[in-house]
Structure formats: structure tokens, C-alpha cells
Short mmCIF file of N, CA and C in Angstrom, two decimals:
data_model
loop_
_atom_site.label_atom_id
_atom_site.label_comp_id
_atom_site.label_asym_id
_atom_site.label_seq_id
_atom_site.Cartn_x
_atom_site.Cartn_y
_atom_site.Cartn_z
N UNK A 30 0.84 -1.18 0.00
CA UNK A 30 0.00 0.00 0.00
C UNK A 30 0.89 1.25 0.00
N UNK A 31 0.50 2.25 -0.76
CA UNK A 31 1.23 3.52 -0.78
C UNK A 31 0.54 4.47 0.20
N UNK A 32 1.32 4.93 1.19
CA UNK A 32 0.76 5.70 2.29
C UNK A 32 1.45 7.06 2.39
N UNK A 33 0.64 8.10 2.48
CA UNK A 33 1.15 9.44 2.71
C UNK A 33 1.27 9.69 4.19
N UNK A 34 2.38 10.26 4.60
CA UNK A 34 2.61 10.56 6.02
C UNK A 34 2.50 12.06 6.23
N UNK A 35 1.55 12.47 7.04
CA UNK A 35 1.28 13.87 7.33
C UNK A 35 1.71 14.13 8.77
N UNK A 36 2.92 14.65 8.92
CA UNK A 36 3.48 14.93 10.24
C UNK A 36 2.97 16.27 10.75
N UNK A 37 2.82 16.37 12.06
CA UNK A 37 2.45 17.65 12.63
C UNK A 37 2.18 17.57 14.11
N UNK A 38 2.09 18.76 14.70
CA UNK A 38 1.71 18.85 16.11
C UNK A 38 0.21 18.67 16.25
N UNK A 39 -0.54 19.15 15.25
CA UNK A 39 -2.00 19.09 15.28
C UNK A 39 -2.50 19.61 16.63
N UNK A 40 -2.21 20.88 16.88
CA UNK A 40 -2.39 21.49 18.20
C UNK A 40 -3.33 22.69 18.16
N UNK A 41 -4.62 22.51 17.82
CA UNK A 41 -5.35 21.27 17.54
C UNK A 41 -5.46 21.01 16.03
N UNK A 42 -5.90 19.80 15.71
CA UNK A 42 -6.21 19.47 14.32
C UNK A 42 -7.38 20.35 13.89
N UNK A 43 -7.38 20.77 12.61
CA UNK A 43 -8.46 21.63 12.12
C UNK A 43 -8.83 21.22 10.69
N UNK A 44 -9.84 21.90 10.15
CA UNK A 44 -10.34 21.52 8.82
C UNK A 44 -9.29 21.69 7.74
N UNK A 45 -8.36 22.60 7.90
CA UNK A 45 -7.28 22.74 6.92
C UNK A 45 -6.47 21.45 6.81
N UNK A 46 -6.10 20.87 7.95
CA UNK A 46 -5.39 19.59 7.95
C UNK A 46 -6.22 18.51 7.28
N UNK A 47 -7.48 18.47 7.62
CA UNK A 47 -8.36 17.41 7.12
C UNK A 47 -8.60 17.52 5.62
N UNK A 48 -8.75 18.72 5.14
CA UNK A 48 -8.96 18.92 3.70
C UNK A 48 -7.71 18.51 2.91
N UNK A 49 -6.54 18.89 3.42
CA UNK A 49 -5.29 18.48 2.75
C UNK A 49 -5.16 16.97 2.75
N UNK A 50 -5.36 16.33 3.90
CA UNK A 50 -5.22 14.87 3.99
C UNK A 50 -6.22 14.17 3.07
N UNK A 51 -7.46 14.63 3.08
CA UNK A 51 -8.47 14.00 2.23
C UNK A 51 -8.17 14.22 0.75
N UNK A 52 -7.68 15.41 0.40
CA UNK A 52 -7.29 15.69 -0.98
C UNK A 52 -6.18 14.75 -1.42
N UNK A 53 -5.19 14.55 -0.56
CA UNK A 53 -4.09 13.64 -0.89
C UNK A 53 -4.60 12.21 -1.07
N UNK A 54 -5.54 11.80 -0.21
CA UNK A 54 -6.04 10.43 -0.26
C UNK A 54 -6.98 10.19 -1.44
N UNK A 55 -7.60 11.23 -1.95
CA UNK A 55 -8.61 11.02 -3.00
C UNK A 55 -8.18 11.49 -4.39
N UNK A 56 -7.12 12.30 -4.49
CA UNK A 56 -6.74 12.81 -5.81
C UNK A 56 -5.36 12.36 -6.26
N UNK A 57 -4.66 11.60 -5.44
CA UNK A 57 -3.33 11.11 -5.81
C UNK A 57 -3.35 9.58 -5.81
N UNK A 58 -2.19 8.99 -5.99
CA UNK A 58 -2.07 7.54 -5.95
C UNK A 58 -1.89 7.00 -4.53
N UNK A 59 -2.00 7.88 -3.53
CA UNK A 59 -1.90 7.42 -2.14
C UNK A 59 -3.19 6.68 -1.78
N UNK A 60 -3.03 5.55 -1.10
CA UNK A 60 -4.19 4.75 -0.71
C UNK A 60 -4.71 5.13 0.67
N UNK A 61 -3.81 5.64 1.52
CA UNK A 61 -4.19 6.13 2.84
C UNK A 61 -3.28 7.30 3.19
N UNK A 62 -3.74 8.11 4.14
CA UNK A 62 -2.91 9.15 4.73
C UNK A 62 -2.90 8.90 6.23
N UNK A 63 -1.68 8.84 6.79
CA UNK A 63 -1.53 8.66 8.22
C UNK A 63 -1.09 9.98 8.84
N UNK A 64 -1.83 10.41 9.85
CA UNK A 64 -1.43 11.58 10.64
C UNK A 64 -0.41 11.11 11.67
N UNK A 65 0.81 11.59 11.55
CA UNK A 65 1.86 11.26 12.51
C UNK A 65 1.90 12.40 13.53
N UNK A 66 1.33 12.14 14.69
CA UNK A 66 1.25 13.17 15.73
C UNK A 66 2.62 13.27 16.40
N UNK A 67 3.24 14.44 16.28
CA UNK A 67 4.59 14.64 16.80
C UNK A 67 4.55 15.16 18.23
N UNK A 68 5.19 14.46 19.16
CA UNK A 68 5.22 14.95 20.53
C UNK A 68 5.93 16.30 20.64
N UNK A 69 7.02 16.46 19.87
CA UNK A 69 7.78 17.70 19.94
C UNK A 69 8.47 17.93 18.61
N UNK A 70 8.15 19.05 17.96
CA UNK A 70 8.81 19.43 16.72
C UNK A 70 10.16 20.06 17.06
N UNK A 71 11.26 19.59 16.45
CA UNK A 71 12.57 20.15 16.76
C UNK A 71 12.69 21.64 16.43
N UNK A 72 11.80 22.15 15.57
CA UNK A 72 11.88 23.56 15.15
C UNK A 72 10.90 24.46 15.89
N UNK A 73 10.09 23.90 16.78
CA UNK A 73 9.09 24.71 17.46
C UNK A 73 9.24 24.62 18.97
N UNK A 74 8.92 25.72 19.66
CA UNK A 74 8.85 25.70 21.11
C UNK A 74 7.53 25.05 21.49
N UNK A 75 7.51 24.38 22.64
CA UNK A 75 6.30 23.65 23.00
C UNK A 75 5.57 24.26 24.19
N UNK A 76 5.65 25.57 24.35
CA UNK A 76 5.03 26.21 25.51
C UNK A 76 3.50 26.15 25.49
N UNK A 77 2.89 26.05 24.32
CA UNK A 77 1.42 25.98 24.25
C UNK A 77 0.96 24.63 23.70
N UNK A 78 1.83 23.64 23.80
CA UNK A 78 1.55 22.33 23.22
C UNK A 78 0.72 21.50 24.18
N UNK A 79 -0.47 21.11 23.73
CA UNK A 79 -1.32 20.21 24.49
C UNK A 79 -0.61 18.85 24.59
N UNK A 80 -0.86 18.11 25.64
CA UNK A 80 -0.21 16.80 25.81
C UNK A 80 -0.43 15.94 24.56
N UNK A 81 0.58 15.19 24.20
CA UNK A 81 0.54 14.40 22.96
C UNK A 81 -0.64 13.42 22.92
N UNK A 82 -1.01 12.82 24.05
CA UNK A 82 -2.13 11.87 24.05
C UNK A 82 -3.46 12.58 23.79
N UNK A 83 -3.59 13.79 24.29
CA UNK A 83 -4.80 14.58 24.03
C UNK A 83 -4.87 14.98 22.56
N UNK A 84 -3.75 15.40 21.99
CA UNK A 84 -3.73 15.77 20.57
C UNK A 84 -4.02 14.55 19.69
N UNK A 85 -3.48 13.40 20.07
CA UNK A 85 -3.74 12.16 19.33
C UNK A 85 -5.23 11.82 19.39
N UNK A 86 -5.84 11.98 20.57
CA UNK A 86 -7.27 11.73 20.73
C UNK A 86 -8.09 12.67 19.85
N UNK A 87 -7.70 13.94 19.78
CA UNK A 87 -8.40 14.89 18.92
C UNK A 87 -8.31 14.47 17.44
N UNK A 88 -7.13 14.03 17.02
CA UNK A 88 -6.96 13.57 15.63
C UNK A 88 -7.86 12.36 15.37
N UNK A 89 -7.85 11.40 16.28
CA UNK A 89 -8.68 10.21 16.09
C UNK A 89 -10.16 10.57 15.98
N UNK A 90 -10.62 11.50 16.80
CA UNK A 90 -12.02 11.93 16.74
C UNK A 90 -12.31 12.62 15.41
N UNK A 91 -11.35 13.40 14.93
CA UNK A 91 -11.56 14.16 13.70
C UNK A 91 -11.70 13.26 12.47
N UNK A 92 -11.01 12.12 12.46
CA UNK A 92 -10.97 11.28 11.26
C UNK A 92 -11.74 9.97 11.40
N UNK A 93 -12.46 9.80 12.49
CA UNK A 93 -13.09 8.50 12.79
C UNK A 93 -14.03 8.02 11.70
N UNK A 94 -14.57 8.92 10.89
CA UNK A 94 -15.53 8.51 9.87
C UNK A 94 -14.91 8.36 8.47
N UNK A 95 -13.59 8.39 8.37
CA UNK A 95 -12.93 8.31 7.07
C UNK A 95 -11.91 7.16 7.08
N UNK A 96 -12.20 6.11 6.34
CA UNK A 96 -11.33 4.93 6.33
C UNK A 96 -10.01 5.15 5.60
N UNK A 97 -9.89 6.25 4.86
CA UNK A 97 -8.64 6.56 4.16
C UNK A 97 -7.64 7.29 5.04
N UNK A 98 -8.08 7.71 6.22
CA UNK A 98 -7.23 8.48 7.13
C UNK A 98 -7.03 7.69 8.43
N UNK A 99 -5.79 7.73 8.93
CA UNK A 99 -5.44 7.03 10.16
C UNK A 99 -4.58 7.94 11.04
N UNK A 100 -4.64 7.71 12.33
CA UNK A 100 -3.75 8.40 13.27
C UNK A 100 -2.67 7.41 13.70
N UNK A 101 -1.45 7.91 13.88
CA UNK A 101 -0.34 7.05 14.25
C UNK A 101 0.47 7.73 15.35
N UNK A 102 0.81 6.97 16.38
CA UNK A 102 1.53 7.51 17.53
C UNK A 102 2.97 7.01 17.63
N UNK A 103 3.54 6.59 16.51
CA UNK A 103 4.88 5.98 16.53
C UNK A 103 5.93 6.87 17.21
N UNK A 104 5.81 8.18 17.04
CA UNK A 104 6.82 9.07 17.62
C UNK A 104 6.72 9.18 19.14
N UNK A 105 5.61 8.71 19.72
CA UNK A 105 5.48 8.73 21.17
C UNK A 105 6.47 7.76 21.82
N UNK A 106 6.93 6.79 21.04
CA UNK A 106 7.79 5.73 21.55
C UNK A 106 9.23 5.90 21.07
N UNK A 107 9.57 7.12 20.66
CA UNK A 107 10.91 7.42 20.15
C UNK A 107 11.53 8.53 20.98
N UNK A 108 12.86 8.67 20.93
CA UNK A 108 13.50 9.78 21.65
C UNK A 108 12.97 11.13 21.16
N UNK A 109 12.92 12.09 22.08
CA UNK A 109 12.41 13.43 21.75
C UNK A 109 13.56 14.42 21.77
N UNK A 110 13.59 15.39 20.87
CA UNK A 110 12.65 15.52 19.77
C UNK A 110 12.90 14.44 18.72
N UNK A 111 11.85 14.08 18.02
CA UNK A 111 11.98 13.06 16.98
C UNK A 111 12.25 13.75 15.65
N UNK A 112 13.06 13.11 14.86
CA UNK A 112 13.40 13.64 13.54
C UNK A 112 12.72 12.77 12.48
N UNK A 113 12.24 13.41 11.45
CA UNK A 113 11.46 12.72 10.41
C UNK A 113 12.20 11.52 9.85
N UNK A 114 13.47 11.65 9.58
CA UNK A 114 14.22 10.53 9.00
C UNK A 114 14.20 9.32 9.92
N UNK A 115 14.33 9.55 11.23
CA UNK A 115 14.31 8.43 12.19
C UNK A 115 12.93 7.77 12.22
N UNK A 116 11.89 8.58 12.15
CA UNK A 116 10.53 8.04 12.13
C UNK A 116 10.29 7.24 10.85
N UNK A 117 10.78 7.75 9.73
CA UNK A 117 10.62 7.03 8.46
C UNK A 117 11.31 5.67 8.51
N UNK A 118 12.51 5.62 9.07
CA UNK A 118 13.24 4.35 9.20
C UNK A 118 12.45 3.39 10.08
N UNK A 119 11.94 3.90 11.21
CA UNK A 119 11.17 3.06 12.13
C UNK A 119 9.89 2.53 11.46
N UNK A 120 9.19 3.40 10.73
CA UNK A 120 7.97 2.97 10.04
C UNK A 120 8.27 1.91 8.98
N UNK A 121 9.35 2.10 8.24
CA UNK A 121 9.71 1.13 7.20
C UNK A 121 10.07 -0.21 7.81
N UNK A 122 10.73 -0.19 8.99
CA UNK A 122 11.04 -1.45 9.69
C UNK A 122 9.77 -2.14 10.17
N UNK A 123 8.84 -1.34 10.69
CA UNK A 123 7.61 -1.89 11.27
C UNK A 123 6.60 -2.32 10.19
N UNK A 124 6.60 -1.61 9.07
CA UNK A 124 5.63 -1.89 7.99
C UNK A 124 6.36 -2.04 6.65
N UNK A 125 7.18 -3.08 6.50
CA UNK A 125 7.97 -3.22 5.26
C UNK A 125 7.11 -3.43 4.00
N UNK A 126 5.86 -3.80 4.19
CA UNK A 126 4.98 -4.05 3.05
C UNK A 126 4.46 -2.75 2.43
N UNK A 127 4.64 -1.61 3.11
CA UNK A 127 4.11 -0.34 2.62
C UNK A 127 5.21 0.53 2.00
N UNK A 128 4.77 1.39 1.08
CA UNK A 128 5.63 2.43 0.51
C UNK A 128 5.14 3.75 1.10
N UNK A 129 6.06 4.53 1.65
CA UNK A 129 5.69 5.77 2.31
C UNK A 129 6.11 6.99 1.50
N UNK A 130 5.27 8.02 1.54
CA UNK A 130 5.55 9.31 0.92
C UNK A 130 5.30 10.38 1.99
N UNK A 131 6.15 11.38 2.03
CA UNK A 131 6.03 12.45 3.02
C UNK A 131 5.19 13.58 2.44
N UNK A 132 4.14 13.96 3.16
CA UNK A 132 3.28 15.08 2.76
C UNK A 132 3.79 16.34 3.45
N UNK A 133 3.94 17.41 2.66
CA UNK A 133 4.53 18.64 3.19
C UNK A 133 3.90 19.85 2.53
N UNK A 134 3.73 20.91 3.30
CA UNK A 134 3.27 22.18 2.75
C UNK A 134 4.39 22.85 1.98
N UNK A 135 4.03 23.54 0.91
CA UNK A 135 5.01 24.21 0.06
C UNK A 135 5.86 25.21 0.84
N UNK A 136 5.30 25.81 1.88
CA UNK A 136 6.03 26.76 2.70
C UNK A 136 7.19 26.11 3.46
N UNK A 137 7.13 24.80 3.68
CA UNK A 137 8.20 24.11 4.40
C UNK A 137 9.38 23.72 3.52
N UNK A 138 9.23 23.83 2.21
CA UNK A 138 10.33 23.43 1.31
C UNK A 138 11.58 24.28 1.52
N UNK A 139 11.39 25.55 1.83
CA UNK A 139 12.55 26.42 2.04
C UNK A 139 13.40 25.95 3.22
N UNK A 140 12.74 25.41 4.25
CA UNK A 140 13.45 24.91 5.44
C UNK A 140 13.90 23.46 5.31
N UNK A 141 13.42 22.79 4.29
CA UNK A 141 13.70 21.36 4.16
C UNK A 141 15.19 21.01 4.18
N UNK A 142 16.08 21.80 3.56
CA UNK A 142 17.52 21.47 3.64
C UNK A 142 18.08 21.51 5.07
N UNK A 143 17.35 22.11 6.02
CA UNK A 143 17.80 22.13 7.42
C UNK A 143 17.41 20.86 8.18
N UNK A 144 16.60 20.02 7.55
CA UNK A 144 16.16 18.79 8.21
C UNK A 144 17.29 17.78 8.25
N UNK A 145 17.31 16.97 9.29
CA UNK A 145 18.30 15.92 9.42
C UNK A 145 18.16 14.93 8.25
N UNK A 146 19.25 14.71 7.53
CA UNK A 146 19.31 13.75 6.41
C UNK A 146 18.23 13.98 5.36
N UNK A 147 17.99 15.24 5.03
CA UNK A 147 16.92 15.55 4.07
C UNK A 147 17.16 14.89 2.71
N UNK A 148 18.45 14.71 2.33
CA UNK A 148 18.74 14.08 1.04
C UNK A 148 18.22 12.65 1.00
N UNK A 149 18.36 11.94 2.12
CA UNK A 149 17.88 10.55 2.19
C UNK A 149 16.36 10.51 2.14
N UNK A 150 15.70 11.48 2.77
CA UNK A 150 14.23 11.55 2.70
C UNK A 150 13.80 11.72 1.24
N UNK A 151 14.47 12.63 0.54
CA UNK A 151 14.15 12.85 -0.88
C UNK A 151 14.39 11.59 -1.71
N UNK A 152 15.52 10.95 -1.46
CA UNK A 152 15.91 9.80 -2.26
C UNK A 152 15.01 8.59 -2.02
N UNK A 153 14.72 8.28 -0.76
CA UNK A 153 14.02 7.04 -0.43
C UNK A 153 12.51 7.19 -0.27
N UNK A 154 12.07 8.35 0.15
CA UNK A 154 10.64 8.53 0.41
C UNK A 154 10.00 9.45 -0.61
N UNK A 155 10.60 10.58 -0.84
CA UNK A 155 10.01 11.56 -1.74
C UNK A 155 8.95 12.39 -1.03
N UNK A 156 8.52 13.45 -1.69
CA UNK A 156 7.59 14.40 -1.10
C UNK A 156 6.36 14.58 -1.96
N UNK A 157 5.22 14.70 -1.33
CA UNK A 157 3.98 15.15 -1.95
C UNK A 157 3.71 16.52 -1.33
N UNK A 158 3.76 17.55 -2.15
CA UNK A 158 3.73 18.92 -1.66
C UNK A 158 2.40 19.58 -2.03
N UNK A 159 1.77 20.20 -1.02
CA UNK A 159 0.53 20.93 -1.26
C UNK A 159 0.81 22.43 -1.18
N UNK A 160 0.02 23.25 -1.91
CA UNK A 160 0.27 24.69 -1.93
C UNK A 160 -0.03 25.35 -0.60
N UNK A 161 0.68 26.43 -0.33
CA UNK A 161 0.45 27.24 0.87
C UNK A 161 0.45 28.70 0.45
N UNK A 162 -0.32 29.53 1.15
CA UNK A 162 -0.36 30.96 0.79
C UNK A 162 1.03 31.59 0.88
N UNK A 163 1.32 32.46 -0.05
CA UNK A 163 2.57 33.25 -0.08
C UNK A 163 3.84 32.43 -0.19
N UNK A 164 3.76 31.21 -0.73
CA UNK A 164 4.97 30.42 -0.92
C UNK A 164 5.69 30.90 -2.16
N UNK A 165 7.01 30.84 -2.10
CA UNK A 165 7.84 31.31 -3.21
C UNK A 165 8.45 30.11 -3.94
N UNK A 166 8.98 30.37 -5.10
CA UNK A 166 9.65 29.33 -5.88
C UNK A 166 10.77 28.72 -5.04
N UNK A 167 11.08 27.47 -5.28
CA UNK A 167 12.06 26.78 -4.45
C UNK A 167 12.94 25.88 -5.29
N UNK A 168 14.02 25.48 -4.68
CA UNK A 168 15.05 24.70 -5.36
C UNK A 168 14.56 23.29 -5.74
N UNK A 169 13.55 22.78 -5.07
CA UNK A 169 13.10 21.41 -5.32
C UNK A 169 12.00 21.33 -6.39
N UNK A 170 11.72 22.44 -7.05
CA UNK A 170 10.63 22.50 -8.01
C UNK A 170 10.68 21.47 -9.11
N UNK A 171 11.87 21.07 -9.54
CA UNK A 171 12.00 20.11 -10.63
C UNK A 171 12.58 18.78 -10.20
N UNK A 172 12.63 18.54 -8.90
CA UNK A 172 13.20 17.28 -8.40
C UNK A 172 12.27 16.12 -8.76
N UNK A 173 12.82 15.01 -9.26
CA UNK A 173 11.97 13.89 -9.68
C UNK A 173 11.18 13.23 -8.54
N UNK A 174 11.63 13.38 -7.31
CA UNK A 174 10.93 12.77 -6.17
C UNK A 174 10.06 13.76 -5.41
N UNK A 175 9.80 14.90 -6.02
CA UNK A 175 8.91 15.89 -5.42
C UNK A 175 7.70 16.04 -6.33
N UNK A 176 6.53 15.70 -5.80
CA UNK A 176 5.29 15.78 -6.57
C UNK A 176 4.42 16.89 -5.98
N UNK A 177 4.05 17.86 -6.82
CA UNK A 177 3.18 18.94 -6.37
C UNK A 177 1.74 18.54 -6.63
N UNK A 178 0.92 18.67 -5.60
CA UNK A 178 -0.47 18.23 -5.66
C UNK A 178 -1.38 19.45 -5.54
N UNK A 179 -2.28 19.57 -6.49
CA UNK A 179 -3.23 20.67 -6.45
C UNK A 179 -4.20 20.44 -5.28
N UNK A 180 -4.32 21.45 -4.44
CA UNK A 180 -5.19 21.36 -3.27
C UNK A 180 -5.66 22.76 -2.92
N UNK A 181 -6.78 22.87 -2.19
CA UNK A 181 -7.27 24.20 -1.82
C UNK A 181 -6.23 24.96 -0.98
N UNK A 182 -6.14 26.26 -1.22
CA UNK A 182 -5.29 27.12 -0.40
C UNK A 182 -6.08 27.51 0.84
N UNK A 183 -5.62 27.05 1.98
CA UNK A 183 -6.30 27.34 3.23
C UNK A 183 -5.32 28.03 4.17
N UNK A 184 -5.79 29.03 4.84
CA UNK A 184 -4.91 29.76 5.76
C UNK A 184 -5.51 29.75 7.17
N UNK A 185 -5.81 28.55 7.64
CA UNK A 185 -6.30 28.38 9.01
C UNK A 185 -5.11 27.91 9.82
N UNK A 186 -4.88 28.51 10.97
CA UNK A 186 -3.75 28.08 11.78
C UNK A 186 -4.21 27.66 13.17
N UNK A 187 -3.51 26.68 13.72
CA UNK A 187 -3.79 26.24 15.08
C UNK A 187 -3.53 27.37 16.07
N UNK A 188 -2.56 28.23 15.76
CA UNK A 188 -2.29 29.39 16.63
C UNK A 188 -3.51 30.28 16.72
N UNK A 189 -4.14 30.54 15.58
CA UNK A 189 -5.36 31.35 15.55
C UNK A 189 -6.46 30.69 16.36
N UNK A 190 -6.63 29.38 16.20
CA UNK A 190 -7.66 28.65 16.93
C UNK A 190 -7.43 28.72 18.43
N UNK A 191 -6.18 28.53 18.87
CA UNK A 191 -5.89 28.60 20.31
C UNK A 191 -6.20 29.98 20.86
N UNK A 192 -5.89 31.02 20.07
CA UNK A 192 -6.20 32.39 20.51
C UNK A 192 -7.71 32.60 20.64
N UNK A 193 -8.47 32.07 19.68
CA UNK A 193 -9.93 32.16 19.75
C UNK A 193 -10.46 31.48 21.01
N UNK A 194 -9.95 30.31 21.30
CA UNK A 194 -10.40 29.55 22.47
C UNK A 194 -10.10 30.34 23.74
N UNK A 195 -8.90 30.89 23.85
CA UNK A 195 -8.53 31.68 25.03
C UNK A 195 -9.44 32.88 25.23
N UNK A 196 -9.89 33.47 24.13
CA UNK A 196 -10.76 34.66 24.20
C UNK A 196 -12.24 34.28 24.33
N UNK A 197 -12.53 32.98 24.34
CA UNK A 197 -13.91 32.55 24.43
C UNK A 197 -14.69 32.69 23.13
N UNK A 198 -13.98 32.79 22.01
CA UNK A 198 -14.62 32.94 20.71
C UNK A 198 -14.88 31.57 20.08
N UNK A 199 -15.83 31.52 19.19
CA UNK A 199 -16.22 30.27 18.55
C UNK A 199 -15.15 29.76 17.57
N UNK A 200 -14.97 28.44 17.57
CA UNK A 200 -14.11 27.79 16.57
C UNK A 200 -14.95 26.87 15.70
N UNK A 201 -16.25 27.07 15.76
CA UNK A 201 -17.18 26.26 14.98
C UNK A 201 -16.83 26.37 13.49
N UNK A 202 -16.94 25.27 12.79
CA UNK A 202 -16.64 25.13 11.36
C UNK A 202 -15.14 25.12 11.06
N UNK A 203 -14.30 25.50 12.00
CA UNK A 203 -12.86 25.45 11.76
C UNK A 203 -12.26 24.14 12.24
N UNK A 204 -12.97 23.45 13.12
CA UNK A 204 -12.59 22.11 13.58
C UNK A 204 -13.83 21.23 13.47
N UNK A 205 -13.66 19.91 13.33
CA UNK A 205 -14.82 19.04 13.32
C UNK A 205 -15.57 19.13 14.66
N UNK A 206 -16.86 18.89 14.60
CA UNK A 206 -17.68 19.01 15.81
C UNK A 206 -17.19 18.15 16.98
N UNK A 207 -16.79 16.86 16.76
CA UNK A 207 -16.28 16.08 17.90
C UNK A 207 -15.02 16.68 18.53
N UNK A 208 -14.20 17.34 17.71
CA UNK A 208 -12.99 18.00 18.23
C UNK A 208 -13.40 19.21 19.07
N UNK A 209 -14.31 20.01 18.56
CA UNK A 209 -14.80 21.18 19.30
C UNK A 209 -15.41 20.76 20.63
N UNK A 210 -16.19 19.70 20.63
CA UNK A 210 -16.84 19.24 21.86
C UNK A 210 -15.82 18.82 22.90
N UNK A 211 -14.81 18.05 22.49
CA UNK A 211 -13.79 17.59 23.45
C UNK A 211 -12.98 18.76 23.98
N UNK A 212 -12.65 19.71 23.13
CA UNK A 212 -11.92 20.90 23.59
C UNK A 212 -12.72 21.63 24.67
N UNK A 213 -14.04 21.75 24.46
CA UNK A 213 -14.89 22.42 25.45
C UNK A 213 -14.99 21.63 26.75
N UNK A 214 -15.26 20.33 26.61
CA UNK A 214 -15.43 19.47 27.79
C UNK A 214 -14.18 19.45 28.66
N UNK A 215 -13.02 19.29 28.01
CA UNK A 215 -11.76 19.17 28.75
C UNK A 215 -11.10 20.52 29.05
N UNK A 216 -11.72 21.60 28.52
CA UNK A 216 -11.19 22.96 28.73
C UNK A 216 -9.76 23.11 28.22
N UNK A 217 -9.50 22.48 27.05
CA UNK A 217 -8.18 22.58 26.44
C UNK A 217 -7.91 24.02 25.99
N UNK A 218 -6.67 24.43 26.08
CA UNK A 218 -6.17 25.71 25.57
C UNK A 218 -6.68 26.93 26.34
N UNK A 219 -7.28 26.74 27.49
CA UNK A 219 -7.72 27.90 28.28
C UNK A 219 -6.62 28.39 29.19
#
């Protein structure tokens, strides 16, 4: 099976993430998309990061009705911070029957050369890249292992959602209803 890996903090998961994942699963040769919930991104501070198990639960609730989407907690069992290349190696060892592709926003391509062993990721896994607002031309535009996928341009951010929650403002329609309900019940991000 060819599986797209969508890494992220998902703090919280929102409709932008879901639309990208569903677009990848339905318009490309990917058979499934796995959300890889990252406990700690090496490039981000984690001062407003909800506990990884809570974020994983939110992802599972968000995708429970879509058989093409899965949540994966493999990085919870790895040293922190986890690096994408190490996770890819672990996934390939655990699931040798699958072929993995890394899903990435176009805005992240500029930082991609800063990733640990990025050349190996390009060579062995390759990238499925979705558009992002205000992204500029990049060096990987003609790379044979980089596939650009047409997808809606969405500019919803988890930072914006957390700010709305703190101010008591509605996040309706920006997150799936089960995610919104759990955030309210558990008083996440207050």
C-alpha cells in the first residue's frame, strides 16, 4: 500500500489539515494518509503544546468517519525531539509491506535542507507537496521525487484557533464538531 505521512503537532487538528489529507487520499495515488502526531517538533517551542495523548485523541475523533485516514503515535515511543528521517526508518522497519511518501506544505520546502538527512528523505521517500499561501519558488521545483499536488489554499492556523479559544470565541466550522466538543469538555487551551 502507498501511504502518505502527514506529520504535525496538530495542536489542535483543524479543517485545513483534514482537507489536505483527504485531498491527498482522494486525488493522488496514495491509498491512505496517516497523521503522525509529533510529541515535539525540533523547530518549534512547546510552551502551548497540548499533551501528545490529548492531541492524538483529537486527531482520532476528527478522522473517525474516514477509512482513508489514520492516526499514528509511533513518535510517542521514540527519543524526543523526533526527527522525520528516524521516524521514516522506524515505520519502514515496522511496515515493510508499505511504501511511504512524506506530505509537506510548500512553505516548508525552504526549510527542508535544514532537516536531518533531508537528502535521504528525498531519495528514499520523496515528497507530496501541497500549496500554501505566499509560498515562493524553491530549489526542489523540478526534483523527480517531489510531486506537487493541487489542493485548496487554506490559511487556518492552530495558533489562531488557540487564541480564539482563550478569548472565548467560537471555533465552529474550523474544527470538526467532535474536536470542538472535546476541547470544550476538557477545557483545552484555556
